[in-house]
Amino acid sequence: MAAITINLPLPVLPEGWSAEKDFKAISSLSPATQRNVEPVGPHFLAHARRKRHKRTFSEDERIQAQENVKKVEDDDAGEISEEEDPLMLQRDAKDWKGQDHYAVLGLSKYRYKATEDQIKRAHRKKVLRHHPDKKAASGKTEDDSFFKCIQKATETLLDPVKRRQWDSVDPGADLEPPSKKQVQKGNFYKLWGPVFESEGRFSKKQPVPKLGDEKSSKEAVEGFYDFWSYFDSWRTFEYEDEDVPDDNENRDQKRHVERKNANARRKKKTEDTARLRKLVEDAMGMDERLKRFKKQQYEEKNKKKIEREAAAAKAKEEEAKRKEEEAKLAKVREEQEKAQKADAKKAKEAAKNAAKKNKRVVRGAAKDANYFHEGGDASAAEIDSVLNDVDLVITKVDNEELADLTAKLNGKKGAGEIKAVFVDEVKRLVGAGKMKEGEAKNFS
Amino acid sequence: MSDEEESPGRVAIGISFGNSYSSIAFTTSEGKAEVIANEEGDRQIPTILSYVEGEEFQGTQAKAQLVRNSKNTVAYFRDFLGEDFKSVDPTPCHQSAHPKEHEGTVAFSIRDSEAESENTVTVSEITTRHLRRLKNSASDFLGKQVNAVVITVPTNFSDKQRAALKKAAEDAGLEVLQLIHEPVADVLAYDARPDAKHADKNVVVVDVGGTRSDVAVIASRGGMYTILATAHDYDVSGAQLDQVLIDYFAKEFLKKNKGVEDPRENPRSLAKLKLESEAVKKALSLGQSASFSVESLSGGIDFTATINRSRYELLASKHFQSLKRLVVHCVEKAELDVLDINEIICAGGNSHTPKLSRSLADEFPPTTTVFAPTLSPTAINPNELAARGAAIQASLVEAFDTDDIEQSTHPVVTSTPHLAHAIGVLSISGDEKGAGVFTLMIEPETPVPVRRTAHVAVPREGGDVLVKLCEGVREIKVTKPEAKPKTNGANEDEDDDDDDDDDDDDEEEIREKVWKAGRVLAEMAVRGTKKGSKVEVQVSVGAELDVQIIAREVNGKGGTRGMLDKPAIAQNGSV
């Protein structure tokens, strides 16, 4: 081939660029695609000659070479192999409007998603099986009604206008929206997702946004519902039109039917729009994300108010707590006081008892010492005077001194000893100034 | 006398064997391919055989028999060859002999002898008879006994079908030198023109035949052809275009004649309608209007009507659209964009239809050349393309031994690595600084080994320059038009025109094909170039993707050279 001339200049060599022999290899070529060259034309023959001189491939590699070639021709086999409903096979071709075109071609799992290529291939496959000549060959009667159904289905699906009309009313592609009950069990996204996807096929705007899941951002969710609120649908109901009589018949009749059709279409379209609106509203009503966003937004707006309210609530709570604690404390104290009082009373009682007892002991001691009378019984006067003195001592001492006195008197048997104790006591009392010298005559 | 001069004693022709029509072509001593007319003067010979009282008719005469003798007329049988009955589509044969099953193959029950009883004739026998007739026509024309052929087949012909065709041809006394693909034959016919340049190009061949349409995207690189993608369609075809006219005329007829049987319901009337509709279709390709006239169409009533071209185009627009989609789909399948397509070749008889080629041209950018009789005065008759291509190939391989041909066409030779990316050098564009612009030297999908040379300008002052070799990536740049470019001289044009223009501006985006530099392969320096001279860069890619690069100043001495190793084990086909 002649040299190409490129008029755009080459760049100037950057400064400091150098390499061995002025050449720098950087990388190798990308891997190549293996393809079949057509064995046609003078240039190929030259190529073949060149190539064949070097040929040393074994038979194995020959086969390998063919297998590796990138496939250009499609495989016709496979793909469309749906069971054929025997009822469908008996359909009358005259009733073609009522047939499910996708099911006839075995494309019911693709429906509106089927590509033109798929339809063509499915058609061909069905023709190969159901052509009347084939039936005749296998000895069956020449019944071509299903073949006509196939032709009608293909005609409808291969014409973009007619296909849209059919897709608009294709009952097999519609999905019932889930009920509230179903959604309450959870799985909002799984239940509603396919519904919106199926409705989305009518959108003039493509691609249709997806429902998403609970993690979707606020913008995405709002965008989604915005899209559906302003949904632009191409759905038409021409397919369900009554047949318009041929123009060579009654013209008035024709116009009448046309008007009727137009009205029916309009009505159905309005109904459809209303249906879709309701559907979207239902979905919005059940969408937890919207509620969450609403709450978030509300919170955002009233942040301060809420904070203040929260602070007030907290303060109130603290106050209540404090009061409660105080009350508790007061109660405890009260109880303590009560207990103390009771204790004091008891102690007093005890002291009183002890004093009584001590007095008895002291008086008893005087009695034990036979009222300090030596020999025989003491006279009443002596007894009286001794007892008076003892009582005097008792009245003069307080409880503790009395207890001491009692302790001293304990274990003393002899009259002299007991008297010495009393004498000491009187002396002490006199010393303390509580008694006058000689007041207790018996113990001086 | 000539028998002794030609080495293997071969006289080879090219045959284009179609479902509806066949043609035969030979190569003159000047190397020009010519299509041969048969005894009746037809260059397109209907692929139809008809038997009347034991006499065999072929071509136009047989076609006429479709009306009266449809049961003993065999048509549209090419695609049945080598297939078993359950995988053939008998739809095209509704108005001729119906195919039936016979010992695992397809056959026809016809009365092909004088006897009253029907004979079962297999499709390969029919093919043999048809090819024999073609061979005899060619022999009569050339004055020599033809004994070898190159036959064109569709790209999706299976090995079994090829074998069956070969066998049928051999039974007819023809040695099959090679079977070549129809779209490639079409490209070859164009490339064999004396003034044709073997530029690197991507070609779409659109073949709208009688019963099917085939589209192929072919990469043509220095005269080597590689099919990148194909698409076949049995719904867009000449028969469908005929059907449009049949329906139209039948309705017109019924409108004028009330209470008469629909001519489409009666086989004989339908055959008449079909023949005349096909003639009307052809007439509409040449003239603006055509007349339709059938004697005793239905119920003994003659019918005459006229139709103009625009009405026909309106009625058939659905099919044109469908074909357009098919073509675009095929281009996408080849992982290309419409902007990558340099040429469209319209083949097949229906390419004469002006609207068809125009609607195709609309889908492609203005830079794409469309070869169709109505758009390009230099276009070759689309009916003859395949036959011519076959004849050229026949003249090329005529002298080879059969063994030689077989080995040359074996996958070992034909399966070749093709470059995954373009290769080019970085150069500086006038307005941009620094950033290099990728300049293409070798297109992607070029089979290796390949060698390309480019002469690249040097900067104005000369001096040392850098040659940076890169792989290139093609990108489609989509630019939205700027907000309504208000025309200054709006008053000059008519208002209507202005409105139209504005509408177009609003919707259309400008799509451009841009090359971006990808992986850098090598850098090299050429020192001391003179002012205004050029640097010659030669890139040779070897069979195993090893690269040799030479850069030197044109007419200069020395220069730089270097090698790139082949890539680390690239498994064949693992792309």
Coordinates of N, CA, C and O in Angstrom, one line a residue, chain A residues 1-14 17 21-45 47-48 51-52 54-55 57 62 65-66 68-70 72-74 116-117 120 123-124 127-128 131 133-134 137 147 151 158-160 247-248, chain B residues 85-86 88-90 94 98 155-156 178 180-181 184 188 198 222-228 230 232-235 318 325 333 393 404 407-408 410-412 414-418 420-421 423 426-428 439 445 453-457 459 464-466 471 519-525 527 534 560 564-565 572 575:
Chain A
M1 N 0.8 -1.2 0.0 CA 0.0 0.0 0.0 C 0.9 1.2 0.0 O 1.9 1.3 0.6
A2 N 0.4 2.2 -0.6 CA 1.1 3.5 -0.7 C 1.2 4.1 0.7 O 0.4 3.8 1.6
A3 N 2.2 4.9 0.9 CA 2.4 5.5 2.2 C 1.3 6.6 2.4 O 0.9 7.2 1.5
I4 N 1.0 6.6 3.7 CA 0.0 7.7 4.1 C 0.7 9.0 4.4 O 1.9 8.9 4.9
T5 N 0.2 10.1 4.0 CA 0.8 11.3 4.3 C 0.1 12.0 5.5 O -1.2 12.2 5.4
I6 N 0.8 12.3 6.5 CA 0.2 13.0 7.7 C 0.7 14.4 7.7 O 1.9 14.6 7.8
N7 N -0.2 15.4 7.7 CA 0.3 16.8 7.6 C 0.5 17.4 9.0 O 1.2 18.4 9.1
L8 N -0.1 16.8 10.0 CA 0.1 17.3 11.4 C 1.6 17.0 11.7 O 2.0 15.9 11.6
P9 N 2.3 18.0 12.2 CA 3.8 17.8 12.5 C 4.0 16.9 13.7 O 3.2 16.8 14.6
L10 N 5.2 16.3 13.7 CA 5.6 15.5 14.9 C 6.0 16.5 16.0 O 6.5 17.6 15.7
P11 N 6.0 16.0 17.2 CA 6.4 16.9 18.3 C 7.9 17.1 18.3 O 8.7 16.2 17.8
V12 N 8.4 18.1 18.9 CA 9.8 18.4 19.0 C 10.3 17.4 20.1 O 9.6 17.2 21.1
L13 N 11.5 17.0 20.0 CA 12.1 16.1 21.0 C 12.2 16.8 22.3 O 12.9 17.9 22.4
P14 N 11.6 16.3 23.4 CA 11.8 17.0 24.7 C 13.2 17.0 25.1 O 14.0 16.1 24.8
W17 N 15.7 14.0 26.6 CA 15.2 12.7 26.2 C 16.4 12.0 25.6 O 17.1 12.5 24.7
K21 N 20.5 4.0 21.3 CA 20.2 4.0 19.9 C 19.0 4.8 19.5 O 18.2 4.5 18.6
D22 N 18.6 5.8 20.4 CA 17.5 6.6 20.2 C 16.2 5.8 20.1 O 15.2 6.2 19.5
F23 N 16.1 4.7 20.7 CA 14.8 3.9 20.7 C 14.5 3.4 22.1 O 15.3 2.9 22.8
K24 N 13.3 3.5 22.4 CA 12.8 3.1 23.7 C 11.5 2.3 23.5 O 10.5 2.7 23.1
A25 N 11.7 1.0 23.8 CA 10.5 0.1 23.7 C 9.7 0.2 25.0 O 10.3 0.1 26.1
I26 N 8.4 0.5 24.9 CA 7.7 0.7 26.2 C 6.8 -0.5 26.5 O 6.7 -1.0 27.5
S27 N 6.0 -0.9 25.5 CA 5.1 -2.1 25.8 C 4.8 -2.8 24.5 O 5.1 -2.3 23.4
S28 N 4.3 -4.0 24.6 CA 4.0 -4.8 23.4 C 2.5 -4.5 23.1 O 1.8 -3.8 23.8
L29 N 2.1 -5.1 21.9 CA 0.8 -4.9 21.5 C -0.2 -5.6 22.4 O 0.1 -6.5 23.0
S30 N -1.5 -5.1 22.3 CA -2.5 -5.8 23.0 C -2.8 -7.1 22.3 O -2.5 -7.2 21.1
P31 N -3.3 -8.1 23.0 CA -3.6 -9.4 22.4 C -4.5 -9.2 21.2 O -5.4 -8.3 21.2
A32 N -4.4 -10.0 20.2 CA -5.2 -9.9 19.0 C -6.5 -10.7 19.0 O -6.6 -11.6 19.9
T33 N -7.4 -10.4 18.2 CA -8.6 -11.2 18.0 C -8.4 -12.2 16.9 O -7.9 -11.8 15.8
Q34 N -8.8 -13.4 17.1 CA -8.6 -14.4 16.1 C -9.9 -14.4 15.2 O -11.0 -14.5 15.7
R35 N -9.7 -14.1 13.9 CA -10.8 -14.1 13.0 C -10.5 -14.8 11.7 O -9.3 -15.1 11.4
N36 N -11.6 -15.1 11.0 CA -11.4 -15.8 9.7 C -11.3 -14.7 8.6 O -12.1 -13.9 8.4
V37 N -10.2 -14.8 7.8 CA -10.1 -13.9 6.7 C -10.8 -14.6 5.6 O -10.8 -15.8 5.4
E38 N -11.6 -13.9 4.8 CA -12.3 -14.5 3.6 C -11.3 -14.9 2.6 O -10.4 -14.1 2.2
P39 N -11.3 -16.2 2.2 CA -10.4 -16.7 1.2 C -10.7 -16.2 -0.2 O -11.0 -17.0 -1.1
V40 N -10.7 -14.9 -0.4 CA -11.2 -14.3 -1.6 C -10.3 -13.2 -2.0 O -9.9 -12.4 -1.2
G41 N -10.1 -13.0 -3.3 CA -9.4 -11.9 -3.8 C -7.9 -12.1 -4.0 O -7.3 -13.0 -3.3
P42 N -7.2 -11.3 -4.8 CA -5.8 -11.5 -5.1 C -4.9 -11.3 -3.8 O -3.9 -12.0 -3.7
H43 N -5.3 -10.4 -3.0 CA -4.5 -10.1 -1.8 C -4.5 -11.3 -0.8 O -3.5 -11.6 -0.2
F44 N -5.6 -12.0 -0.8 CA -5.7 -13.1 0.1 C -4.8 -14.2 -0.4 O -4.1 -14.9 0.3
L45 N -4.8 -14.4 -1.7 CA -3.9 -15.5 -2.3 C -2.5 -15.3 -2.0 O -1.7 -16.2 -1.6
H47 N -1.4 -13.6 0.6 CA -1.3 -13.9 2.0 C -1.2 -15.4 2.3 O -0.4 -15.8 3.1
A48 N -2.0 -16.1 1.6 CA -2.0 -17.6 1.8 C -0.7 -18.2 1.4 O -0.2 -19.1 2.1
K51 N 1.8 -17.5 4.0 CA 1.5 -18.2 5.3 C 1.8 -19.7 5.1 O 2.3 -20.3 6.0
R52 N 1.5 -20.2 4.0 CA 1.6 -21.6 3.8 C 3.1 -22.1 3.8 O 3.3 -23.3 4.1
K54 N 5.2 -21.4 5.8 CA 5.7 -21.6 7.1 C 4.9 -22.7 7.8 O 5.0 -22.9 9.0
R55 N 4.0 -23.3 7.1 CA 3.0 -24.2 7.8 C 3.7 -25.4 8.4 O 4.2 -26.3 7.6
F57 N 1.8 -26.9 11.2 CA 0.9 -27.3 12.2 C 0.4 -28.7 12.0 O 0.3 -29.3 10.9
R62 N -5.0 -27.9 13.5 CA -5.9 -27.5 12.4 C -7.3 -27.3 13.0 O -8.0 -26.3 12.7
A65 N -7.5 -24.3 15.4 CA -7.6 -23.0 14.7 C -9.0 -22.7 14.4 O -9.5 -21.6 14.6
Q66 N -9.8 -23.6 13.8 CA -11.1 -23.4 13.4 C -12.0 -23.0 14.7 O -12.8 -22.2 14.6
N68 N -11.1 -21.7 17.4 CA -10.8 -20.5 18.1 C -11.3 -19.2 17.4 O -11.3 -18.2 18.0
V69 N -11.7 -19.4 16.2 CA -12.1 -18.2 15.4 C -13.4 -17.6 16.1 O -14.3 -18.3 16.5
K70 N -13.3 -16.3 16.2 CA -14.5 -15.7 16.8 C -15.7 -15.9 16.0 O -15.7 -15.7 14.8
V72 N -19.0 -15.5 14.1 CA -19.7 -14.4 13.5 C -21.2 -14.8 13.3 O -22.1 -14.0 13.5
E73 N -21.4 -16.0 12.9 CA -22.7 -16.5 12.7 C -23.4 -16.8 14.0 O -22.7 -17.4 14.9
D74 N -24.6 -16.5 14.1 CA -25.4 -16.8 15.3 C -25.7 -18.3 15.3 O -25.9 -18.9 14.3
E116 N -36.3 -7.5 18.8 CA -36.8 -7.8 17.5 C -36.1 -9.1 17.0 O -36.8 -9.9 16.4
D117 N -34.9 -9.2 17.3 CA -34.2 -10.4 16.9 C -34.8 -11.7 17.4 O -35.0 -12.6 16.7
K120 N -38.0 -12.5 15.7 CA -37.8 -13.0 14.4 C -37.4 -14.5 14.5 O -37.9 -15.4 13.7
H123 N -40.2 -16.6 15.6 CA -41.2 -16.8 14.5 C -40.7 -17.9 13.6 O -41.4 -18.8 13.2
R124 N -39.4 -17.8 13.2 CA -38.9 -18.8 12.3 C -39.0 -20.2 12.9 O -39.3 -21.2 12.2
V127 N -42.5 -21.4 12.7 CA -42.9 -21.7 11.3 C -42.4 -23.0 10.9 O -43.1 -23.9 10.3
L128 N -41.1 -23.3 11.3 CA -40.5 -24.6 10.9 C -41.3 -25.7 11.5 O -41.4 -26.8 10.9
H131 N -45.7 -25.2 10.1 CA -46.1 -24.9 8.7 C -47.1 -26.0 8.2 O -46.8 -27.2 8.5
D133 N -47.5 -27.5 5.6 CA -46.8 -28.5 4.8 C -46.2 -29.6 5.7 O -46.2 -30.8 5.3
K134 N -45.7 -29.1 6.8 CA -45.1 -30.0 7.7 C -46.1 -31.0 8.3 O -45.9 -32.2 8.5
A137 N -47.0 -33.5 5.9 CA -46.0 -34.5 5.8 C -46.1 -35.6 6.9 O -45.9 -36.7 6.7
F147 N -51.0 -21.9 12.4 CA -50.0 -21.2 11.6 C -50.4 -19.7 11.3 O -49.6 -18.8 11.4
Q151 N -48.5 -16.2 12.3 CA -48.2 -15.1 11.3 C -48.8 -13.8 11.9 O -48.2 -12.8 11.8
L158 N -43.8 -7.4 15.2 CA -42.7 -6.8 14.4 C -43.0 -5.4 14.0 O -42.1 -4.7 13.5
D159 N -44.2 -5.0 14.0 CA -44.5 -3.6 13.7 C -44.5 -2.8 15.0 O -45.2 -3.1 15.9
P160 N -43.5 -1.9 15.1 CA -43.4 -1.2 16.3 C -44.7 -0.5 16.8 O -44.9 -0.5 18.0
D247 N -64.1 1.4 4.2 CA -64.6 2.7 3.8 C -65.6 2.6 2.6 O -66.3 3.6 2.4
N248 N -65.7 1.5 2.0 CA -66.7 1.4 0.9 C -68.1 1.1 1.4 O -69.0 1.0 0.7
Chain B
F85 N -36.0 -32.0 6.4 CA -37.3 -31.4 6.1 C -37.7 -30.6 7.3 O -38.3 -29.5 7.2
K86 N -37.4 -31.1 8.5 CA -38.0 -30.4 9.7 C -37.4 -29.0 9.9 O -37.9 -28.2 10.6
V88 N -36.7 -26.8 7.4 CA -36.8 -25.8 6.2 C -38.1 -25.1 6.4 O -39.1 -25.6 7.0
D89 N -38.1 -23.9 5.9 CA -39.3 -23.0 6.0 C -40.0 -23.0 4.6 O -39.5 -22.4 3.6
P90 N -41.1 -23.7 4.4 CA -41.7 -23.8 3.1 C -42.5 -22.6 2.7 O -43.1 -22.6 1.6
H94 N -45.4 -21.3 -1.3 CA -46.9 -21.4 -1.3 C -47.5 -21.5 -2.7 O -48.5 -22.1 -2.9
H98 N -45.0 -27.8 -3.5 CA -44.7 -27.7 -2.1 C -43.6 -28.8 -1.8 O -43.6 -29.9 -2.3
T155 N -23.6 -16.3 4.0 CA -22.6 -16.6 5.1 C -23.1 -17.6 6.1 O -22.3 -18.2 6.8
N156 N -24.4 -17.8 6.2 CA -24.9 -18.8 7.2 C -25.2 -20.2 6.5 O -25.9 -21.0 7.1
Q178 N -14.3 -23.2 -5.7 CA -14.4 -22.6 -4.4 C -15.9 -22.2 -4.2 O -16.5 -21.8 -5.1
I180 N -17.7 -19.2 -2.3 CA -17.3 -17.9 -1.5 C -18.6 -17.3 -1.0 O -19.7 -17.5 -1.5
H181 N -18.4 -16.5 0.0 CA -19.6 -15.8 0.6 C -20.1 -14.7 -0.2 O -19.3 -13.9 -0.8
V184 N -18.9 -11.0 0.4 CA -17.4 -10.8 0.1 C -17.3 -10.7 -1.4 O -16.5 -9.9 -2.0
L188 N -15.7 -7.7 -3.5 CA -14.6 -8.0 -4.5 C -15.0 -7.4 -5.8 O -14.1 -6.9 -6.5
H198 N -7.2 0.4 -2.7 CA -7.4 -0.6 -1.6 C -7.2 0.1 -0.3 O -6.2 -0.2 0.4
G222 N -6.4 -3.4 3.1 CA -5.4 -3.7 2.1 C -5.8 -4.9 1.2 O -5.0 -5.7 0.8
G223 N -7.1 -5.0 0.9 CA -7.6 -6.0 0.0 C -7.8 -7.4 0.7 O -8.2 -8.3 0.0
M224 N -7.7 -7.4 2.0 CA -8.0 -8.6 2.7 C -9.4 -8.4 3.4 O -9.6 -7.3 4.0
Y225 N -10.2 -9.4 3.4 CA -11.6 -9.1 3.9 C -11.8 -10.0 5.1 O -11.5 -11.2 5.1
T226 N -12.4 -9.4 6.1 CA -12.8 -10.2 7.3 C -14.2 -9.8 7.7 O -14.6 -8.6 7.8
I227 N -15.1 -10.8 7.8 CA -16.5 -10.5 8.2 C -16.5 -10.3 9.7 O -16.1 -11.2 10.5
L228 N -17.0 -9.2 10.1 CA -17.0 -8.9 11.6 C -18.4 -9.3 12.2 O -18.5 -9.7 13.3
T230 N -22.7 -10.6 11.0 CA -23.7 -10.8 9.9 C -25.1 -10.7 10.6 O -25.2 -11.0 11.8
H232 N -29.2 -11.9 9.4 CA -30.1 -12.5 8.4 C -31.5 -12.2 8.8 O -31.9 -12.3 10.0
D233 N -32.4 -11.9 7.8 CA -33.7 -11.6 8.1 C -34.6 -12.3 7.0 O -34.4 -12.0 5.8
Y234 N -35.6 -13.0 7.5 CA -36.4 -13.7 6.5 C -37.8 -12.9 6.4 O -38.7 -13.3 5.7
D235 N -37.9 -11.8 7.1 CA -39.1 -11.0 7.1 C -39.0 -9.8 6.2 O -40.0 -9.3 5.7
K318 N -42.8 0.7 6.2 CA -42.6 -0.2 7.3 C -41.4 -1.1 7.1 O -40.6 -1.3 8.0
R325 N -33.3 -0.9 10.6 CA -33.0 -1.3 12.0 C -32.1 -2.6 11.9 O -31.2 -2.7 12.7
K333 N -23.6 -5.1 16.3 CA -23.1 -6.4 16.6 C -21.6 -6.5 16.3 O -20.9 -7.3 17.0
Q393 N -13.0 -14.2 -8.8 CA -12.3 -15.2 -8.0 C -12.0 -16.5 -8.8 O -11.0 -17.1 -8.7
D404 N -4.3 -27.4 -4.0 CA -3.7 -26.1 -3.7 C -4.8 -25.2 -3.1 O -4.6 -24.5 -2.1
Q407 N -6.0 -26.3 0.3 CA -5.1 -26.0 1.4 C -5.1 -24.5 1.7 O -5.0 -24.0 2.8
S408 N -5.2 -23.7 0.6 CA -5.2 -22.2 0.8 C -6.4 -21.7 1.5 O -6.3 -20.7 2.2
H410 N -8.0 -23.4 3.7 CA -8.2 -24.1 5.0 C -8.1 -23.2 6.2 O -7.4 -22.2 6.1
P411 N -8.8 -23.4 7.3 CA -8.8 -22.6 8.4 C -7.4 -22.2 8.9 O -7.1 -21.2 9.5
V412 N -6.4 -23.2 8.7 CA -5.1 -22.9 9.2 C -4.6 -21.6 8.5 O -3.8 -20.8 9.2
T414 N -6.7 -19.3 6.9 CA -7.6 -18.2 6.9 C -7.7 -17.6 8.4 O -8.0 -16.5 8.5
S415 N -7.5 -18.5 9.4 CA -7.7 -17.9 10.7 C -6.4 -17.2 11.1 O -5.3 -17.8 11.1
T416 N -6.5 -16.0 11.3 CA -5.4 -15.1 11.5 C -5.7 -14.1 12.6 O -6.8 -13.7 12.8
P417 N -4.6 -13.8 13.4 CA -4.9 -12.8 14.4 C -5.1 -11.4 13.8 O -4.5 -11.0 12.8
H418 N -6.1 -10.7 14.4 CA -6.4 -9.4 13.9 C -6.1 -8.4 15.0 O -6.5 -8.7 16.2
A420 N -6.3 -5.8 17.8 CA -7.5 -5.4 18.6 C -7.6 -3.9 18.6 O -8.7 -3.4 18.8
H421 N -6.5 -3.2 18.5 CA -6.5 -1.7 18.6 C -5.8 -1.1 17.4 O -5.0 -1.8 16.8
I423 N -3.1 1.4 15.5 CA -1.8 1.8 15.8 C -1.6 3.1 15.1 O -2.0 3.3 13.9
L426 N 1.8 9.9 17.6 CA 1.2 11.1 18.2 C 1.8 12.3 17.4 O 3.0 12.4 17.2
S427 N 1.0 13.2 17.0 CA 1.5 14.4 16.4 C 0.8 15.6 17.0 O -0.1 15.5 17.8
I428 N 1.3 16.8 16.6 CA 0.9 18.0 17.3 C -0.1 18.7 16.3 O 0.2 18.9 15.1
T439 N -2.7 10.0 15.5 CA -2.9 10.0 14.0 C -2.8 8.5 13.6 O -1.8 7.8 13.8
E445 N -8.7 -4.3 13.7 CA -9.2 -5.4 12.9 C -8.4 -5.7 11.7 O -8.9 -6.2 10.7
T453 N 3.3 2.4 6.0 CA 4.3 3.5 6.0 C 3.6 4.8 6.0 O 2.5 4.9 5.3
A454 N 4.1 5.7 6.8 CA 3.5 7.0 6.8 C 4.5 8.1 6.7 O 5.7 7.9 7.1
H455 N 4.2 9.2 6.0 CA 5.1 10.3 5.9 C 4.5 11.4 6.8 O 3.4 11.9 6.5
V456 N 5.3 11.8 7.8 CA 4.8 12.7 8.8 C 5.6 14.0 8.7 O 6.8 14.0 8.6
A457 N 4.9 15.1 8.7 CA 5.5 16.4 8.6 C 6.3 16.7 9.9 O 6.0 16.1 11.0
P459 N 8.1 19.7 12.6 CA 7.8 21.1 13.0 C 8.5 22.1 12.0 O 9.4 21.7 11.3
D464 N 15.4 18.1 16.0 CA 15.1 16.8 16.6 C 13.7 16.6 16.8 O 13.0 17.5 17.4
V465 N 13.2 15.5 16.4 CA 11.7 15.2 16.7 C 11.6 13.9 17.4 O 12.4 13.0 17.3
L466 N 10.4 13.8 18.0 CA 10.1 12.6 18.8 C 9.0 11.8 18.0 O 7.9 12.4 17.7
E471 N -1.1 2.8 20.7 CA -2.3 2.1 20.3 C -3.4 3.2 20.5 O -3.4 4.0 21.4
R519 N -2.4 2.8 25.0 CA -1.1 2.3 25.4 C 0.0 2.8 24.5 O 0.0 2.8 23.3
V520 N 1.1 3.4 25.2 CA 2.2 3.8 24.4 C 3.1 2.6 24.1 O 3.4 1.8 25.0
L521 N 3.4 2.4 22.8 CA 4.2 1.2 22.4 C 5.7 1.5 22.5 O 6.5 0.8 23.0
A522 N 6.1 2.7 21.9 CA 7.5 3.0 21.8 C 7.7 4.4 21.5 O 6.9 5.1 21.0
E523 N 8.9 4.9 21.9 CA 9.3 6.3 21.6 C 10.6 6.2 20.9 O 11.5 5.4 21.2
M524 N 10.8 7.1 19.9 CA 12.1 7.1 19.3 C 12.4 8.5 18.8 O 11.4 9.3 18.6
A525 N 13.6 8.8 18.6 CA 14.0 10.1 18.2 C 14.6 10.1 16.8 O 15.3 9.2 16.4
R527 N 16.9 12.7 14.7 CA 17.6 13.9 15.0 C 18.0 14.7 13.7 O 18.2 14.1 12.7
K534 N 10.1 15.7 5.7 CA 9.1 14.8 6.3 C 9.9 13.6 6.9 O 11.0 13.2 6.4
T560 N 16.3 5.8 12.7 CA 16.3 5.0 14.0 C 15.4 3.7 13.7 O 14.4 3.8 13.0
L564 N 9.8 -4.4 18.9 CA 9.0 -4.7 20.1 C 8.8 -6.2 20.1 O 8.4 -6.8 19.1
D565 N 8.9 -6.8 21.3 CA 8.7 -8.2 21.4 C 7.2 -8.5 21.3 O 6.4 -7.7 21.5
N572 N -4.8 -17.9 21.9 CA -5.7 -17.6 20.7 C -7.1 -17.5 21.1 O -7.7 -18.3 21.8
V575 N -9.9 -13.3 24.0 CA -10.0 -11.9 24.1 C -11.2 -11.4 24.9 O -12.2 -12.0 24.7

